[in-house]
Amino acid sequence: MNRLALLASTALGLALCTITPAVAAPPTDTVETVTSCGNSGLQAGLATRVCAEITGTTVTFYGKVGLAGPPSPGSPLPGVKELLTTLSVEVVGAAPPQTQVRPVLFAGATLEVRAPAVTAPCGSTVRGTFGVASFPRAANPVVHEVTIGC
């Protein structure tokens, strides 16, 4: 009879485990990445935009270069353009901007130019500036600012 009681209680316990859903606590160390972009601008005859990826207190800015619109019907695709890109990142009021200048070849497909990640304290404003020049056209940089919330 004891074996029967043990078997019945085990079966009851297993039945309760399958009825009651298991709830796992969400991980507390998961940090979401938020992406935001500034307004687009026209530089060197191309559409440009600067965007920011914010993860916690780390910000990574990147500039995007693409065609300003579709080519006219019957016209050939644009040729390869040599561009000189300038991407600056600055924690406003805390440090001078970090600037990288990089030559790139634009062949019609949208491309991204990334800056190194910057870490800033909570409440800081971080500014990204992206300029694109192509001889004889000078850069007309686009700017995007984000505030680090914690």
PDB file of C-alpha atoms in Angstrom:
ATOM      1  CA  MET A   1       0.000   0.000   0.000  1.00  0.00           C
ATOM      2  CA  ASN A   2       2.883   2.380   0.649  1.00  0.00           C
ATOM      3  CA  ARG A   3       4.112   1.890  -2.880  1.00  0.00           C
ATOM      4  CA  LEU A   4       0.686   2.749  -4.194  1.00  0.00           C
ATOM      5  CA  ALA A   5       0.527   5.926  -2.073  1.00  0.00           C
ATOM      6  CA  LEU A   6       4.013   6.955  -3.256  1.00  0.00           C
ATOM      7  CA  LEU A   7       3.069   6.315  -6.883  1.00  0.00           C
ATOM      8  CA  ALA A   8      -0.174   8.303  -6.529  1.00  0.00           C
ATOM      9  CA  SER A   9       1.537  11.284  -4.912  1.00  0.00           C
ATOM     10  CA  THR A  10       4.234  11.275  -7.609  1.00  0.00           C
ATOM     11  CA  ALA A  11       1.598  11.185 -10.336  1.00  0.00           C
ATOM     12  CA  LEU A  12      -0.291  14.053  -8.663  1.00  0.00           C
ATOM     13  CA  GLY A  13       2.896  16.107  -8.398  1.00  0.00           C
ATOM     14  CA  LEU A  14       3.721  15.547 -12.065  1.00  0.00           C
ATOM     15  CA  ALA A  15       0.173  16.507 -13.051  1.00  0.00           C
ATOM     16  CA  LEU A  16       0.424  19.772 -11.119  1.00  0.00           C
ATOM     17  CA  CYS A  17       3.764  20.580 -12.757  1.00  0.00           C
ATOM     18  CA  THR A  18       2.265  20.208 -16.218  1.00  0.00           C
ATOM     19  CA  ILE A  19      -0.783  22.337 -15.357  1.00  0.00           C
ATOM     20  CA  THR A  20       1.131  25.208 -13.733  1.00  0.00           C
ATOM     21  CA  PRO A  21       3.070  27.209 -16.306  1.00  0.00           C
ATOM     22  CA  ALA A  22       6.706  27.814 -15.607  1.00  0.00           C
ATOM     23  CA  VAL A  23       7.577  31.499 -15.440  1.00  0.00           C
ATOM     24  CA  ALA A  24      11.172  32.502 -15.988  1.00  0.00           C
ATOM     25  CA  ALA A  25      12.389  35.823 -14.719  1.00  0.00           C
ATOM     26  CA  PRO A  26      13.617  38.092 -17.525  1.00  0.00           C
ATOM     27  CA  PRO A  27      17.362  38.650 -17.546  1.00  0.00           C
ATOM     28  CA  THR A  28      18.273  41.868 -15.780  1.00  0.00           C
ATOM     29  CA  ASP A  29      21.455  42.500 -17.766  1.00  0.00           C
ATOM     30  CA  THR A  30      19.770  42.783 -21.186  1.00  0.00           C
ATOM     31  CA  VAL A  31      20.243  46.249 -22.659  1.00  0.00           C
ATOM     32  CA  GLU A  32      18.230  47.273 -25.691  1.00  0.00           C
ATOM     33  CA  THR A  33      19.805  49.083 -28.645  1.00  0.00           C
ATOM     34  CA  VAL A  34      17.863  52.099 -29.897  1.00  0.00           C
ATOM     35  CA  THR A  35      18.563  53.546 -33.340  1.00  0.00           C
ATOM     36  CA  SER A  36      17.642  57.072 -34.372  1.00  0.00           C
ATOM     37  CA  CYS A  37      18.522  59.155 -37.425  1.00  0.00           C
ATOM     38  CA  GLY A  38      18.654  62.842 -38.174  1.00  0.00           C
ATOM     39  CA  ASN A  39      17.215  64.619 -41.192  1.00  0.00           C
ATOM     40  CA  SER A  40      18.635  63.792 -44.576  1.00  0.00           C
ATOM     41  CA  GLY A  41      20.645  66.297 -46.571  1.00  0.00           C
ATOM     42  CA  LEU A  42      21.972  66.653 -50.081  1.00  0.00           C
ATOM     43  CA  GLN A  43      25.773  66.544 -50.386  1.00  0.00           C
ATOM     44  CA  ALA A  44      27.844  65.986 -53.515  1.00  0.00           C
ATOM     45  CA  GLY A  45      24.593  65.275 -55.374  1.00  0.00           C
ATOM     46  CA  LEU A  46      23.800  62.371 -53.012  1.00  0.00           C
ATOM     47  CA  ALA A  47      21.368  61.865 -50.136  1.00  0.00           C
ATOM     48  CA  THR A  48      23.138  61.732 -46.769  1.00  0.00           C
ATOM     49  CA  ARG A  49      22.010  61.078 -43.219  1.00  0.00           C
ATOM     50  CA  VAL A  50      23.681  60.515 -39.854  1.00  0.00           C
ATOM     51  CA  CYS A  51      22.280  57.934 -37.432  1.00  0.00           C
ATOM     52  CA  ALA A  52      23.050  56.814 -33.868  1.00  0.00           C
ATOM     53  CA  GLU A  53      22.808  53.415 -32.165  1.00  0.00           C
ATOM     54  CA  ILE A  54      22.461  53.794 -28.391  1.00  0.00           C
ATOM     55  CA  THR A  55      23.087  50.833 -26.093  1.00  0.00           C
ATOM     56  CA  GLY A  56      23.095  51.844 -22.437  1.00  0.00           C
ATOM     57  CA  THR A  57      25.610  54.672 -22.199  1.00  0.00           C
ATOM     58  CA  THR A  58      27.433  53.741 -25.424  1.00  0.00           C
ATOM     59  CA  VAL A  59      26.689  55.545 -28.696  1.00  0.00           C
ATOM     60  CA  THR A  60      27.869  54.561 -32.173  1.00  0.00           C
ATOM     61  CA  PHE A  61      27.264  57.052 -34.977  1.00  0.00           C
ATOM     62  CA  TYR A  62      27.273  56.164 -38.653  1.00  0.00           C
ATOM     63  CA  GLY A  63      26.718  58.137 -41.828  1.00  0.00           C
ATOM     64  CA  LYS A  64      24.674  56.858 -44.757  1.00  0.00           C
ATOM     65  CA  VAL A  65      25.181  57.846 -48.404  1.00  0.00           C
ATOM     66  CA  GLY A  66      22.720  56.905 -51.153  1.00  0.00           C
ATOM     67  CA  LEU A  67      21.188  58.094 -54.370  1.00  0.00           C
ATOM     68  CA  ALA A  68      19.002  61.189 -53.978  1.00  0.00           C
ATOM     69  CA  GLY A  69      16.360  59.514 -56.125  1.00  0.00           C
ATOM     70  CA  PRO A  70      15.956  56.841 -58.743  1.00  0.00           C
ATOM     71  CA  PRO A  71      17.733  57.391 -62.074  1.00  0.00           C
ATOM     72  CA  SER A  72      15.551  58.742 -64.877  1.00  0.00           C
ATOM     73  CA  PRO A  73      14.060  56.064 -67.129  1.00  0.00           C
ATOM     74  CA  GLY A  74      16.418  55.236 -69.951  1.00  0.00           C
ATOM     75  CA  SER A  75      19.425  56.935 -68.356  1.00  0.00           C
ATOM     76  CA  PRO A  76      22.488  54.930 -67.384  1.00  0.00           C
ATOM     77  CA  LEU A  77      23.279  54.226 -63.759  1.00  0.00           C
ATOM     78  CA  PRO A  78      25.617  56.780 -62.214  1.00  0.00           C
ATOM     79  CA  GLY A  79      29.322  56.033 -62.442  1.00  0.00           C
ATOM     80  CA  VAL A  80      31.602  55.420 -59.485  1.00  0.00           C
ATOM     81  CA  LYS A  81      32.239  58.571 -57.445  1.00  0.00           C
ATOM     82  CA  GLU A  82      35.206  59.226 -55.201  1.00  0.00           C
ATOM     83  CA  LEU A  83      33.936  60.708 -51.945  1.00  0.00           C
ATOM     84  CA  LEU A  84      35.737  62.132 -48.949  1.00  0.00           C
ATOM     85  CA  THR A  85      33.662  61.526 -45.823  1.00  0.00           C
ATOM     86  CA  THR A  86      34.098  63.221 -42.463  1.00  0.00           C
ATOM     87  CA  LEU A  87      32.369  61.796 -39.401  1.00  0.00           C
ATOM     88  CA  SER A  88      32.722  63.625 -36.075  1.00  0.00           C
ATOM     89  CA  VAL A  89      31.378  62.515 -32.704  1.00  0.00           C
ATOM     90  CA  GLU A  90      31.318  64.824 -29.683  1.00  0.00           C
ATOM     91  CA  VAL A  91      30.052  64.545 -26.116  1.00  0.00           C
ATOM     92  CA  VAL A  92      28.751  68.108 -25.917  1.00  0.00           C
ATOM     93  CA  GLY A  93      30.554  70.190 -23.306  1.00  0.00           C
ATOM     94  CA  ALA A  94      32.780  67.352 -22.143  1.00  0.00           C
ATOM     95  CA  ALA A  95      35.458  66.771 -24.767  1.00  0.00           C
ATOM     96  CA  PRO A  96      36.515  67.963 -28.189  1.00  0.00           C
ATOM     97  CA  PRO A  97      35.040  66.077 -31.152  1.00  0.00           C
ATOM     98  CA  GLN A  98      36.651  62.882 -32.383  1.00  0.00           C
ATOM     99  CA  THR A  99      36.879  63.153 -36.156  1.00  0.00           C
ATOM    100  CA  GLN A 100      37.631  60.529 -38.762  1.00  0.00           C
ATOM    101  CA  VAL A 101      38.194  61.329 -42.419  1.00  0.00           C
ATOM    102  CA  ARG A 102      37.806  58.430 -44.834  1.00  0.00           C
ATOM    103  CA  PRO A 103      37.831  58.235 -48.628  1.00  0.00           C
ATOM    104  CA  VAL A 104      35.172  55.909 -50.084  1.00  0.00           C
ATOM    105  CA  LEU A 105      34.003  54.869 -53.531  1.00  0.00           C
ATOM    106  CA  PHE A 106      30.277  55.238 -54.169  1.00  0.00           C
ATOM    107  CA  ALA A 107      28.923  52.975 -56.918  1.00  0.00           C
ATOM    108  CA  GLY A 108      25.179  53.540 -56.563  1.00  0.00           C
ATOM    109  CA  ALA A 109      24.357  51.258 -53.623  1.00  0.00           C
ATOM    110  CA  THR A 110      23.735  52.837 -50.223  1.00  0.00           C
ATOM    111  CA  LEU A 111      26.817  52.679 -48.031  1.00  0.00           C
ATOM    112  CA  GLU A 112      27.554  53.308 -44.362  1.00  0.00           C
ATOM    113  CA  VAL A 113      30.572  54.920 -42.746  1.00  0.00           C
ATOM    114  CA  ARG A 114      30.892  54.031 -39.042  1.00  0.00           C
ATOM    115  CA  ALA A 115      32.639  55.906 -36.253  1.00  0.00           C
ATOM    116  CA  PRO A 116      34.126  54.286 -33.149  1.00  0.00           C
ATOM    117  CA  ALA A 117      31.763  53.903 -30.205  1.00  0.00           C
ATOM    118  CA  VAL A 118      31.701  56.619 -27.541  1.00  0.00           C
ATOM    119  CA  THR A 119      30.708  56.146 -23.913  1.00  0.00           C
ATOM    120  CA  ALA A 120      29.051  59.087 -22.157  1.00  0.00           C
ATOM    121  CA  PRO A 121      27.515  59.576 -18.709  1.00  0.00           C
ATOM    122  CA  CYS A 122      23.741  59.539 -18.184  1.00  0.00           C
ATOM    123  CA  GLY A 123      22.048  62.760 -19.269  1.00  0.00           C
ATOM    124  CA  SER A 124      24.817  63.704 -21.710  1.00  0.00           C
ATOM    125  CA  THR A 125      24.123  64.986 -25.194  1.00  0.00           C
ATOM    126  CA  VAL A 126      26.184  63.377 -27.935  1.00  0.00           C
ATOM    127  CA  ARG A 127      26.412  65.002 -31.372  1.00  0.00           C
ATOM    128  CA  GLY A 128      27.296  63.302 -34.641  1.00  0.00           C
ATOM    129  CA  THR A 129      28.206  65.287 -37.764  1.00  0.00           C
ATOM    130  CA  PHE A 130      28.573  63.686 -41.199  1.00  0.00           C
ATOM    131  CA  GLY A 131      29.999  65.453 -44.221  1.00  0.00           C
ATOM    132  CA  VAL A 132      30.502  64.208 -47.775  1.00  0.00           C
ATOM    133  CA  ALA A 133      32.619  66.018 -50.365  1.00  0.00           C
ATOM    134  CA  SER A 134      33.322  65.215 -53.994  1.00  0.00           C
ATOM    135  CA  PHE A 135      35.502  67.452 -56.123  1.00  0.00           C
ATOM    136  CA  PRO A 136      34.524  70.251 -56.841  1.00  0.00           C
ATOM    137  CA  ARG A 137      31.622  70.116 -54.321  1.00  0.00           C
ATOM    138  CA  ALA A 138      32.359  70.875 -50.674  1.00  0.00           C
ATOM    139  CA  ALA A 139      30.667  69.089 -47.788  1.00  0.00           C
ATOM    140  CA  ASN A 140      27.458  70.435 -46.262  1.00  0.00           C
ATOM    141  CA  PRO A 141      27.354  68.301 -43.074  1.00  0.00           C
ATOM    142  CA  VAL A 142      24.219  66.807 -41.560  1.00  0.00           C
ATOM    143  CA  VAL A 143      23.956  66.746 -37.762  1.00  0.00           C
ATOM    144  CA  HIS A 144      22.140  64.492 -35.287  1.00  0.00           C
ATOM    145  CA  GLU A 145      22.096  64.816 -31.486  1.00  0.00           C
ATOM    146  CA  VAL A 146      21.002  62.214 -28.945  1.00  0.00           C
ATOM    147  CA  THR A 147      20.651  62.398 -25.176  1.00  0.00           C
ATOM    148  CA  ILE A 148      21.771  59.435 -23.071  1.00  0.00           C
ATOM    149  CA  GLY A 149      18.927  58.380 -20.797  1.00  0.00           C
ATOM    150  CA  CYS A 150      19.450  55.882 -18.003  1.00  0.00           C
TER     151      CYS A 150
END
